[in-house]
Structure formats: structure tokens, C-alpha cells
Short mmCIF file of N, CA, C and O in Angstrom, two decimals:
data_model
loop_
_atom_site.label_atom_id
_atom_site.label_comp_id
_atom_site.label_asym_id
_atom_site.label_seq_id
_atom_site.Cartn_x
_atom_site.Cartn_y
_atom_site.Cartn_z
N UNK A 21 288.01 74.77 -49.49
CA UNK A 21 288.25 73.40 -49.14
C UNK A 21 289.57 73.35 -48.38
O UNK A 21 290.62 73.82 -48.85
N UNK A 22 289.58 72.76 -47.17
CA UNK A 22 290.73 72.63 -46.38
C UNK A 22 291.60 71.45 -46.80
O UNK A 22 291.04 70.37 -47.18
N UNK A 23 292.88 71.65 -46.84
CA UNK A 23 293.80 70.59 -47.24
C UNK A 23 294.53 70.03 -46.03
O UNK A 23 294.71 70.69 -45.01
N UNK A 24 294.94 68.81 -46.17
CA UNK A 24 295.70 68.14 -45.15
C UNK A 24 296.66 67.16 -45.82
O UNK A 24 296.57 66.94 -47.03
N UNK A 25 297.55 66.61 -45.06
CA UNK A 25 298.55 65.64 -45.62
C UNK A 25 298.04 64.25 -45.36
O UNK A 25 297.52 63.94 -44.30
N UNK A 26 298.25 63.38 -46.36
CA UNK A 26 297.89 61.95 -46.24
C UNK A 26 298.74 61.32 -45.19
O UNK A 26 299.97 61.56 -45.08
N UNK A 27 298.13 60.49 -44.37
CA UNK A 27 298.83 59.85 -43.24
C UNK A 27 299.80 58.81 -43.73
O UNK A 27 300.70 58.35 -43.01
N UNK A 28 299.64 58.31 -44.99
CA UNK A 28 300.54 57.31 -45.56
C UNK A 28 301.65 57.88 -46.38
O UNK A 28 302.80 57.67 -46.11
N UNK A 29 301.28 58.64 -47.42
CA UNK A 29 302.30 59.12 -48.36
C UNK A 29 302.70 60.56 -48.19
O UNK A 29 303.71 61.00 -48.77
N UNK A 30 301.92 61.33 -47.42
CA UNK A 30 302.26 62.71 -47.14
C UNK A 30 301.80 63.70 -48.22
O UNK A 30 302.06 64.89 -48.12
N UNK A 31 301.13 63.22 -49.24
CA UNK A 31 300.64 64.09 -50.32
C UNK A 31 299.51 64.90 -49.77
O UNK A 31 298.68 64.45 -49.03
N UNK A 32 299.41 66.20 -50.24
CA UNK A 32 298.28 66.99 -49.86
C UNK A 32 297.04 66.56 -50.54
O UNK A 32 297.03 66.26 -51.76
N UNK A 33 295.94 66.50 -49.76
CA UNK A 33 294.65 66.17 -50.31
C UNK A 33 293.56 66.80 -49.46
O UNK A 33 293.84 67.29 -48.33
N UNK A 34 292.36 66.87 -49.93
CA UNK A 34 291.28 67.51 -49.22
C UNK A 34 290.98 66.75 -47.95
O UNK A 34 291.03 65.48 -47.92
N UNK A 35 290.67 67.48 -46.87
CA UNK A 35 290.33 66.81 -45.62
C UNK A 35 289.08 65.97 -45.72
O UNK A 35 288.92 65.01 -45.00
N UNK A 36 288.22 66.35 -46.70
CA UNK A 36 287.00 65.56 -46.89
C UNK A 36 287.15 64.39 -47.80
O UNK A 36 286.20 63.64 -48.07
N UNK A 37 288.39 64.19 -48.32
CA UNK A 37 288.60 63.09 -49.27
C UNK A 37 288.43 61.74 -48.65
O UNK A 37 288.82 61.51 -47.52
N UNK A 38 287.74 60.87 -49.34
CA UNK A 38 287.49 59.49 -48.87
C UNK A 38 288.71 58.61 -49.12
O UNK A 38 288.99 57.68 -48.39
N UNK A 39 289.44 58.93 -50.24
CA UNK A 39 290.62 58.14 -50.65
C UNK A 39 291.74 59.08 -51.07
O UNK A 39 291.45 60.10 -51.73
N UNK A 40 292.97 58.80 -50.74
CA UNK A 40 294.10 59.62 -51.16
C UNK A 40 294.31 59.44 -52.65
O UNK A 40 294.39 58.31 -53.15
N UNK A 41 294.44 60.55 -53.39
CA UNK A 41 294.67 60.43 -54.86
C UNK A 41 296.06 59.88 -55.17
O UNK A 41 296.27 59.38 -56.24
N UNK A 42 297.00 59.93 -54.22
CA UNK A 42 298.35 59.48 -54.48
C UNK A 42 298.54 58.00 -54.19
O UNK A 42 299.07 57.25 -55.06
N UNK A 43 298.10 57.52 -53.02
CA UNK A 43 298.36 56.14 -52.64
C UNK A 43 297.10 55.29 -52.53
O UNK A 43 297.18 54.08 -52.39
N UNK A 44 295.94 55.92 -52.48
CA UNK A 44 294.69 55.16 -52.43
C UNK A 44 294.24 54.70 -51.05
O UNK A 44 293.30 53.97 -50.91
N UNK A 45 294.93 55.18 -50.00
CA UNK A 45 294.52 54.79 -48.65
C UNK A 45 293.19 55.42 -48.28
O UNK A 45 292.87 56.52 -48.70
N UNK A 46 292.38 54.66 -47.55
CA UNK A 46 291.08 55.17 -47.10
C UNK A 46 291.27 56.22 -46.03
O UNK A 46 292.17 56.14 -45.20
N UNK A 47 290.39 57.22 -46.01
CA UNK A 47 290.42 58.32 -45.07
C UNK A 47 291.83 58.79 -44.80
O UNK A 47 292.39 58.58 -43.72
N UNK A 48 292.47 59.44 -45.76
CA UNK A 48 293.88 59.78 -45.64
C UNK A 48 294.20 60.89 -44.60
O UNK A 48 295.29 60.92 -44.09
N UNK A 49 293.23 61.78 -44.37
CA UNK A 49 293.51 62.86 -43.42
C UNK A 49 292.73 62.63 -42.14
O UNK A 49 291.50 62.41 -42.17
N UNK A 50 293.44 62.59 -41.02
CA UNK A 50 292.80 62.39 -39.75
C UNK A 50 291.98 63.61 -39.39
O UNK A 50 292.41 64.72 -39.55
N UNK A 51 290.80 63.39 -38.84
CA UNK A 51 289.92 64.47 -38.41
C UNK A 51 289.92 64.53 -36.88
O UNK A 51 289.78 63.49 -36.23
N UNK A 52 290.09 65.70 -36.32
CA UNK A 52 289.96 65.86 -34.89
C UNK A 52 288.68 66.59 -34.65
O UNK A 52 288.48 67.73 -35.10
N UNK A 53 287.73 65.93 -33.99
CA UNK A 53 286.40 66.50 -33.81
C UNK A 53 286.44 67.58 -32.74
O UNK A 53 287.38 67.61 -31.91
N UNK A 54 285.41 68.37 -32.68
CA UNK A 54 285.29 69.40 -31.69
C UNK A 54 285.24 68.81 -30.28
O UNK A 54 285.87 69.32 -29.34
N UNK A 55 284.55 67.67 -30.16
CA UNK A 55 284.52 67.02 -28.84
C UNK A 55 285.84 66.57 -28.39
O UNK A 55 286.19 66.69 -27.21
N UNK A 56 286.67 66.05 -29.29
CA UNK A 56 288.03 65.62 -28.92
C UNK A 56 288.88 66.83 -28.52
O UNK A 56 289.66 66.75 -27.53
N UNK A 57 288.73 67.94 -29.23
CA UNK A 57 289.50 69.12 -28.88
C UNK A 57 289.08 69.63 -27.51
O UNK A 57 289.92 70.01 -26.69
N UNK A 58 287.74 69.66 -27.24
CA UNK A 58 287.28 70.09 -25.93
C UNK A 58 287.76 69.16 -24.82
O UNK A 58 288.09 69.60 -23.72
N UNK A 59 287.77 67.88 -25.09
CA UNK A 59 288.26 66.93 -24.12
C UNK A 59 289.73 67.12 -23.79
O UNK A 59 290.11 67.08 -22.61
N UNK A 60 290.57 67.43 -24.78
CA UNK A 60 291.97 67.71 -24.55
C UNK A 60 292.15 68.95 -23.71
O UNK A 60 293.00 69.02 -22.81
N UNK A 61 291.36 70.00 -24.00
CA UNK A 61 291.43 71.24 -23.24
C UNK A 61 291.03 70.97 -21.79
O UNK A 61 291.69 71.44 -20.87
N UNK A 62 289.98 70.20 -21.55
CA UNK A 62 289.53 69.86 -20.23
C UNK A 62 290.62 69.07 -19.47
O UNK A 62 290.92 69.40 -18.29
N UNK A 63 291.25 68.13 -20.10
CA UNK A 63 292.33 67.35 -19.46
C UNK A 63 293.48 68.29 -19.11
O UNK A 63 294.02 68.23 -18.01
N UNK A 64 293.83 69.19 -20.01
CA UNK A 64 294.93 70.13 -19.75
C UNK A 64 294.58 71.01 -18.56
O UNK A 64 295.46 71.27 -17.72
N UNK A 65 293.32 71.48 -18.45
CA UNK A 65 292.94 72.31 -17.34
C UNK A 65 292.97 71.55 -16.00
O UNK A 65 293.43 72.11 -14.99
N UNK A 66 292.60 70.28 -16.01
CA UNK A 66 292.62 69.48 -14.80
C UNK A 66 294.07 69.28 -14.36
O UNK A 66 294.42 69.40 -13.17
N UNK A 67 294.95 68.94 -15.30
CA UNK A 67 296.38 68.78 -14.98
C UNK A 67 296.97 70.06 -14.43
O UNK A 67 297.69 70.06 -13.45
N UNK A 68 296.62 71.18 -15.06
CA UNK A 68 297.10 72.48 -14.61
C UNK A 68 296.60 72.76 -13.15
O UNK A 68 297.36 73.19 -12.30
N UNK A 69 295.30 72.45 -12.89
CA UNK A 69 294.71 72.71 -11.59
C UNK A 69 295.45 71.82 -10.57
O UNK A 69 295.76 72.28 -9.47
N UNK A 70 295.74 70.57 -10.91
CA UNK A 70 296.42 69.66 -10.00
C UNK A 70 297.83 70.18 -9.69
O UNK A 70 298.30 70.12 -8.55
N UNK A 71 298.49 70.73 -10.71
CA UNK A 71 299.86 71.25 -10.50
C UNK A 71 299.83 72.43 -9.60
O UNK A 71 300.63 72.58 -8.70
N UNK A 72 298.88 73.36 -9.83
CA UNK A 72 298.78 74.57 -9.06
C UNK A 72 298.42 74.29 -7.62
O UNK A 72 298.96 74.86 -6.67
N UNK A 73 297.49 73.34 -7.41
CA UNK A 73 297.05 73.09 -6.01
C UNK A 73 297.91 72.06 -5.26
O UNK A 73 297.63 71.82 -4.10
N UNK A 74 298.87 71.48 -5.91
CA UNK A 74 299.67 70.43 -5.27
C UNK A 74 300.46 71.00 -4.11
O UNK A 74 300.84 70.27 -3.19
N UNK A 75 300.74 72.28 -4.09
CA UNK A 75 301.50 72.88 -2.98
C UNK A 75 300.64 73.31 -1.82
O UNK A 75 301.12 73.66 -0.79
N UNK A 76 299.29 73.26 -1.99
CA UNK A 76 298.40 73.71 -0.93
C UNK A 76 298.36 72.64 0.17
O UNK A 76 298.44 71.45 -0.06
N UNK A 77 298.14 73.07 1.37
CA UNK A 77 298.08 72.15 2.52
C UNK A 77 296.67 71.64 2.61
O UNK A 77 295.70 72.31 2.35
N UNK A 78 296.57 70.36 3.03
CA UNK A 78 295.26 69.78 3.31
C UNK A 78 294.84 70.15 4.71
O UNK A 78 295.66 70.29 5.59
N UNK A 79 293.54 70.26 4.94
CA UNK A 79 293.06 70.63 6.26
C UNK A 79 293.30 69.53 7.29
O UNK A 79 293.58 69.79 8.44
N UNK A 80 293.22 68.27 6.88
CA UNK A 80 293.33 67.18 7.82
C UNK A 80 294.76 67.01 8.33
O UNK A 80 294.94 66.75 9.51
N UNK A 81 295.77 67.12 7.46
CA UNK A 81 297.14 66.83 7.86
C UNK A 81 297.99 68.06 8.06
O UNK A 81 299.03 67.99 8.72
N UNK A 82 297.60 69.18 7.48
CA UNK A 82 298.45 70.35 7.54
C UNK A 82 299.65 70.24 6.60
O UNK A 82 300.52 71.08 6.60
N UNK A 83 299.67 69.19 5.79
CA UNK A 83 300.74 69.00 4.81
C UNK A 83 300.20 68.99 3.43
O UNK A 83 298.99 68.68 3.22
N UNK A 84 301.02 69.30 2.49
CA UNK A 84 300.53 69.14 1.11
C UNK A 84 300.51 67.64 0.76
O UNK A 84 301.25 66.86 1.41
N UNK A 85 299.71 67.21 -0.20
CA UNK A 85 299.59 65.78 -0.49
C UNK A 85 300.91 65.11 -0.79
O UNK A 85 301.17 64.01 -0.33
N UNK A 86 301.74 65.78 -1.55
CA UNK A 86 303.05 65.19 -1.90
C UNK A 86 303.96 65.10 -0.66
O UNK A 86 304.58 64.14 -0.38
N UNK A 87 303.92 66.16 0.16
CA UNK A 87 304.71 66.19 1.36
C UNK A 87 304.27 65.19 2.35
O UNK A 87 305.10 64.62 3.12
N UNK A 88 302.97 64.88 2.41
CA UNK A 88 302.46 63.89 3.38
C UNK A 88 303.03 62.51 3.07
O UNK A 88 303.44 61.82 3.98
N UNK A 89 303.13 62.12 1.82
CA UNK A 89 303.72 60.85 1.44
C UNK A 89 305.26 60.85 1.72
O UNK A 89 305.81 59.93 2.22
N UNK A 90 305.89 61.98 1.37
CA UNK A 90 307.32 62.06 1.53
C UNK A 90 307.70 62.02 3.01
O UNK A 90 308.73 61.45 3.39
N UNK A 91 306.87 62.58 3.89
CA UNK A 91 307.17 62.60 5.30
C UNK A 91 307.11 61.22 5.94
O UNK A 91 307.63 61.00 6.97
N UNK A 92 306.32 60.31 5.31
CA UNK A 92 306.24 58.97 5.87
C UNK A 92 307.56 58.24 5.78
O UNK A 92 307.88 57.45 6.64
N UNK A 93 308.32 58.51 4.77
CA UNK A 93 309.55 57.78 4.54
C UNK A 93 309.23 56.39 4.02
O UNK A 93 308.09 55.93 4.07
N UNK A 94 310.22 55.68 3.51
CA UNK A 94 309.98 54.37 2.94
C UNK A 94 309.49 53.41 3.96
O UNK A 94 308.52 52.62 3.67
N UNK A 95 310.03 53.38 5.19
CA UNK A 95 309.51 52.44 6.21
C UNK A 95 308.08 52.74 6.57
O UNK A 95 307.26 51.83 6.75
N UNK A 96 307.75 54.01 6.70
CA UNK A 96 306.37 54.39 6.99
C UNK A 96 305.43 54.00 5.89
O UNK A 96 304.29 53.56 6.16
N UNK A 97 305.86 54.12 4.67
CA UNK A 97 304.98 53.74 3.51
C UNK A 97 304.78 52.23 3.53
O UNK A 97 303.63 51.74 3.34
N UNK A 98 305.83 51.45 3.82
CA UNK A 98 305.68 49.99 3.88
C UNK A 98 304.69 49.59 4.96
O UNK A 98 303.88 48.70 4.78
N UNK A 99 304.78 50.23 6.12
CA UNK A 99 303.84 49.92 7.21
C UNK A 99 302.43 50.33 6.87
O UNK A 99 301.48 49.65 7.21
N UNK A 100 302.28 51.45 6.14
CA UNK A 100 300.95 51.94 5.74
C UNK A 100 300.38 50.92 4.77
O UNK A 100 299.19 50.59 4.84
N UNK A 101 301.16 50.40 3.85
CA UNK A 101 300.71 49.38 2.88
C UNK A 101 300.24 48.12 3.67
O UNK A 101 299.22 47.59 3.37
N UNK A 102 301.03 47.77 4.67
CA UNK A 102 300.65 46.57 5.46
C UNK A 102 299.36 46.75 6.24
O UNK A 102 298.48 45.90 6.28
N UNK A 103 299.19 47.96 6.84
CA UNK A 103 297.98 48.20 7.61
C UNK A 103 296.76 48.33 6.67
O UNK A 103 295.64 47.91 7.03
N UNK A 104 296.96 48.85 5.48
CA UNK A 104 295.91 48.86 4.48
C UNK A 104 295.56 47.45 4.06
O UNK A 104 294.34 47.12 3.85
N UNK A 105 296.51 46.58 3.94
CA UNK A 105 296.26 45.20 3.59
C UNK A 105 295.44 44.51 4.71
O UNK A 105 294.57 43.68 4.41
N UNK A 106 295.75 44.84 5.96
CA UNK A 106 294.95 44.31 7.08
C UNK A 106 293.49 44.74 6.95
O UNK A 106 292.57 43.95 7.16
N UNK A 107 293.28 46.01 6.63
CA UNK A 107 291.89 46.52 6.46
C UNK A 107 291.20 45.78 5.33
O UNK A 107 289.98 45.46 5.47
N UNK A 108 291.89 45.49 4.26
CA UNK A 108 291.27 44.78 3.13
C UNK A 108 290.96 43.32 3.57
O UNK A 108 289.92 42.76 3.18
N UNK A 109 291.84 42.73 4.36
CA UNK A 109 291.59 41.39 4.88
C UNK A 109 290.31 41.38 5.73
O UNK A 109 289.51 40.45 5.60
N UNK A 110 290.17 42.40 6.56
CA UNK A 110 288.97 42.45 7.41
C UNK A 110 287.70 42.54 6.57
O UNK A 110 286.68 41.94 6.90
N UNK A 111 287.73 43.25 5.48
CA UNK A 111 286.58 43.36 4.56
C UNK A 111 286.30 41.97 3.95
O UNK A 111 285.19 41.51 3.93
N UNK A 112 287.36 41.31 3.52
CA UNK A 112 287.21 39.96 2.93
C UNK A 112 286.68 38.99 3.99
O UNK A 112 285.84 38.11 3.67
N UNK A 113 287.14 39.12 5.20
CA UNK A 113 286.73 38.24 6.29
C UNK A 113 285.25 38.38 6.55
O UNK A 113 284.53 37.38 6.86
N UNK A 114 284.70 39.59 6.44
CA UNK A 114 283.27 39.83 6.64
C UNK A 114 282.40 39.35 5.52
O UNK A 114 281.23 38.95 5.76
N UNK A 115 282.88 39.38 4.28
CA UNK A 115 281.97 39.02 3.17
C UNK A 115 282.54 38.19 2.08
O UNK A 115 281.85 37.93 1.10
N UNK A 116 283.77 37.75 2.20
CA UNK A 116 284.39 37.00 1.12
C UNK A 116 284.30 35.49 1.32
O UNK A 116 283.91 34.98 2.38
N UNK A 117 284.67 34.79 0.28
CA UNK A 117 284.71 33.35 0.37
C UNK A 117 285.95 32.91 1.13
O UNK A 117 286.86 33.71 1.43
N UNK A 118 286.02 31.65 1.48
CA UNK A 118 287.16 31.15 2.22
C UNK A 118 288.44 31.27 1.44
O UNK A 118 289.49 31.57 1.98
N UNK A 119 288.33 31.09 0.11
CA UNK A 119 289.52 31.22 -0.77
C UNK A 119 290.00 32.70 -0.75
O UNK A 119 291.19 32.95 -0.69
N UNK A 120 289.02 33.61 -0.85
CA UNK A 120 289.40 35.06 -0.82
C UNK A 120 290.08 35.43 0.51
O UNK A 120 291.08 36.17 0.51
N UNK A 121 289.55 34.89 1.57
CA UNK A 121 290.10 35.20 2.92
C UNK A 121 291.55 34.66 2.99
O UNK A 121 292.45 35.32 3.48
N UNK A 122 291.75 33.44 2.47
CA UNK A 122 293.08 32.84 2.43
C UNK A 122 294.03 33.70 1.64
O UNK A 122 295.13 34.01 2.05
N UNK A 123 293.59 34.15 0.47
CA UNK A 123 294.41 34.97 -0.44
C UNK A 123 294.77 36.29 0.25
O UNK A 123 295.94 36.75 0.21
N UNK A 124 293.81 36.93 0.88
CA UNK A 124 294.07 38.18 1.56
C UNK A 124 295.01 38.03 2.74
O UNK A 124 295.86 38.89 2.99
N UNK A 125 294.86 36.94 3.48
CA UNK A 125 295.81 36.70 4.57
C UNK A 125 297.22 36.55 4.05
O UNK A 125 298.17 37.06 4.66
N UNK A 126 297.36 35.91 2.90
CA UNK A 126 298.71 35.79 2.30
C UNK A 126 299.23 37.14 1.86
O UNK A 126 300.42 37.40 2.00
N UNK A 127 298.38 38.04 1.33
CA UNK A 127 298.81 39.36 0.93
C UNK A 127 299.26 40.15 2.19
O UNK A 127 300.21 40.91 2.14
N UNK A 128 298.53 39.99 3.29
CA UNK A 128 298.90 40.71 4.53
C UNK A 128 300.23 40.20 5.01
O UNK A 128 301.12 41.03 5.40
N UNK A 129 300.43 38.91 5.07
CA UNK A 129 301.72 38.38 5.56
C UNK A 129 302.86 38.85 4.64
O UNK A 129 303.93 39.21 5.13
N UNK A 130 302.61 38.89 3.31
CA UNK A 130 303.64 39.41 2.40
C UNK A 130 303.90 40.89 2.63
O UNK A 130 305.08 41.30 2.54
N UNK A 131 302.90 41.65 2.92
CA UNK A 131 303.08 43.08 3.20
C UNK A 131 303.91 43.31 4.45
O UNK A 131 304.81 44.18 4.47
N UNK A 132 303.68 42.49 5.48
CA UNK A 132 304.46 42.63 6.71
C UNK A 132 305.90 42.16 6.47
O UNK A 132 306.86 42.72 7.06
N UNK A 133 306.08 41.17 5.62
CA UNK A 133 307.43 40.71 5.27
C UNK A 133 308.17 41.86 4.55
O UNK A 133 309.37 42.13 4.86
N UNK A 134 307.48 42.51 3.64
CA UNK A 134 308.09 43.64 2.88
C UNK A 134 308.44 44.82 3.85
O UNK A 134 309.44 45.44 3.69
N UNK A 135 307.57 44.99 4.86
CA UNK A 135 307.85 46.04 5.87
C UNK A 135 308.92 45.64 6.86
O UNK A 135 309.31 46.42 7.71
N UNK A 136 309.39 44.40 6.77
CA UNK A 136 310.45 43.86 7.62
C UNK A 136 310.05 43.88 9.13
O UNK A 136 310.84 44.16 9.99
N UNK A 137 308.77 43.61 9.36
CA UNK A 137 308.22 43.49 10.71
C UNK A 137 308.04 42.03 11.01
O UNK A 137 307.01 41.42 10.70
N UNK A 138 309.07 41.40 11.59
CA UNK A 138 309.06 39.96 11.76
C UNK A 138 307.97 39.39 12.65
O UNK A 138 307.36 38.41 12.35
N UNK A 139 307.66 40.13 13.71
CA UNK A 139 306.63 39.68 14.65
C UNK A 139 305.26 39.66 13.95
O UNK A 139 304.51 38.68 14.03
N UNK A 140 304.94 40.76 13.24
CA UNK A 140 303.65 40.81 12.53
C UNK A 140 303.65 39.80 11.39
O UNK A 140 302.59 39.18 11.11
N UNK A 141 304.77 39.61 10.73
CA UNK A 141 304.85 38.62 9.63
C UNK A 141 304.51 37.22 10.19
O UNK A 141 303.72 36.51 9.58
N UNK A 142 305.12 36.84 11.31
CA UNK A 142 304.87 35.51 11.88
C UNK A 142 303.41 35.32 12.29
O UNK A 142 302.81 34.28 12.07
N UNK A 143 302.84 36.36 12.88
CA UNK A 143 301.43 36.35 13.30
C UNK A 143 300.54 36.11 12.11
O UNK A 143 299.63 35.26 12.12
N UNK A 144 300.78 36.88 11.00
CA UNK A 144 299.91 36.80 9.85
C UNK A 144 300.20 35.54 9.03
O UNK A 144 299.30 35.03 8.35
N UNK A 145 301.41 35.03 9.13
CA UNK A 145 301.69 33.74 8.47
C UNK A 145 300.87 32.61 9.13
O UNK A 145 300.35 31.74 8.43
N UNK A 146 300.76 32.68 10.45
CA UNK A 146 299.94 31.70 11.14
C UNK A 146 298.47 31.87 10.79
O UNK A 146 297.72 30.90 10.58
N UNK A 147 298.00 33.11 10.70
CA UNK A 147 296.59 33.38 10.30
C UNK A 147 296.38 32.86 8.87
O UNK A 147 295.36 32.23 8.56
N UNK A 148 297.38 33.12 7.98
CA UNK A 148 297.26 32.62 6.60
C UNK A 148 297.14 31.09 6.56
O UNK A 148 296.29 30.53 5.85
N UNK A 149 297.95 30.45 7.37
CA UNK A 149 297.93 28.99 7.41
C UNK A 149 296.57 28.46 7.85
O UNK A 149 296.04 27.55 7.22
N UNK A 150 296.01 29.05 8.89
CA UNK A 150 294.71 28.63 9.41
C UNK A 150 293.59 28.92 8.40
O UNK A 150 292.72 28.10 8.13
N UNK A 151 293.62 30.11 7.79
CA UNK A 151 292.59 30.48 6.81
C UNK A 151 292.68 29.62 5.56
O UNK A 151 291.64 29.23 5.03
N UNK A 152 293.88 29.32 5.09
CA UNK A 152 294.01 28.49 3.94
C UNK A 152 293.65 27.05 4.23
O UNK A 152 293.03 26.34 3.35
N UNK A 153 293.92 26.55 5.44
CA UNK A 153 293.48 25.20 5.78
C UNK A 153 291.96 25.14 5.83
O UNK A 153 291.37 24.19 5.32
N UNK A 154 291.28 26.19 6.32
CA UNK A 154 289.81 26.25 6.37
C UNK A 154 289.28 26.30 4.93
O UNK A 154 288.15 25.83 4.69
N UNK A 155 290.01 26.82 3.98
CA UNK A 155 289.61 26.91 2.57
C UNK A 155 289.93 25.62 1.82
O UNK A 155 289.64 25.53 0.63
N UNK A 156 290.54 24.67 2.48
CA UNK A 156 290.94 23.41 1.81
C UNK A 156 292.22 23.53 1.04
O UNK A 156 292.47 22.74 0.10
N UNK A 157 293.06 24.50 1.41
CA UNK A 157 294.35 24.71 0.75
C UNK A 157 295.42 24.70 1.81
O UNK A 157 295.94 25.77 2.18
N UNK A 158 295.76 23.53 2.36
CA UNK A 158 296.77 23.51 3.45
C UNK A 158 298.12 24.07 3.02
O UNK A 158 298.55 23.85 1.88
N UNK A 159 298.73 24.83 3.89
CA UNK A 159 300.04 25.42 3.65
C UNK A 159 301.11 24.51 4.25
O UNK A 159 300.90 23.84 5.24
N UNK A 160 302.27 24.54 3.71
CA UNK A 160 303.37 23.72 4.23
C UNK A 160 304.21 24.51 5.20
O UNK A 160 304.35 25.62 5.23
#
């Protein structure tokens, strides 16, 4: 019979015990199933694989994934976020409701503001105003 410590009082008791003989807590010894152990091993292997391959270059960019982001610099990242927001707006424009389109236009204008691109910010602020007016939510 395998022994374990009670999770409440620390007294040794059988792993199969339903109740701790010391404090009376239900299921005093935690059981780790074989599936849980295999899951942890799988997660550890994936993390190890990611760590080992993080230095490899991607075929598309010739840079490793971490280096690709670092090479953009903060300004490049902000502009990438803004252009991604524009792409999301276009998707909403094709299939979203008027409210969704208004909301996405606002996110795009905010992204250009964050990127400190004043011309793009003003353009998207006007688009946001028109889209929100069409949705019945006039902007001031």
C-alpha cells in the first residue's frame, strides 16, 4: 500500500484512503493520473522543441521568429498593428453589422494614433465618424 501525506494536516495515510484518519478531510492524498503525467511530458516536449527551434530561420523571411519581431522595432510594430487593424476593418466591412464596422473603424483610428501617424489617424477618424453616423451613433 502506497502512502502519501494529507493535503490538510500532513499526516501520512494510504493513497487509497477516502478520509484522512487525522483530520477527516475527504480524499486527503492527491492522485496524479497517468493521463495527467503524459500530458505534462507532452507539454514539456513542446516547450523544449519551441526553445530549440526558436533560433532557426524561417524560409519566408530569412530571420528567426524572435529576430523578425525585434527587427521591426517599436515603430514598425505599431505600424504593423495598425495595418492589421485595417485588414480586420475590411473583413468587418464585408460581413459585419453597421455597429461592428463603426467599432472597427474606431480601433483602426486608435491604432494609427498609437503609431503616431497623424495623416492616417485623421483619415481613419473621418471614416469612423461616417461609419458610426451610418450605424446611428453620431460622433462629436
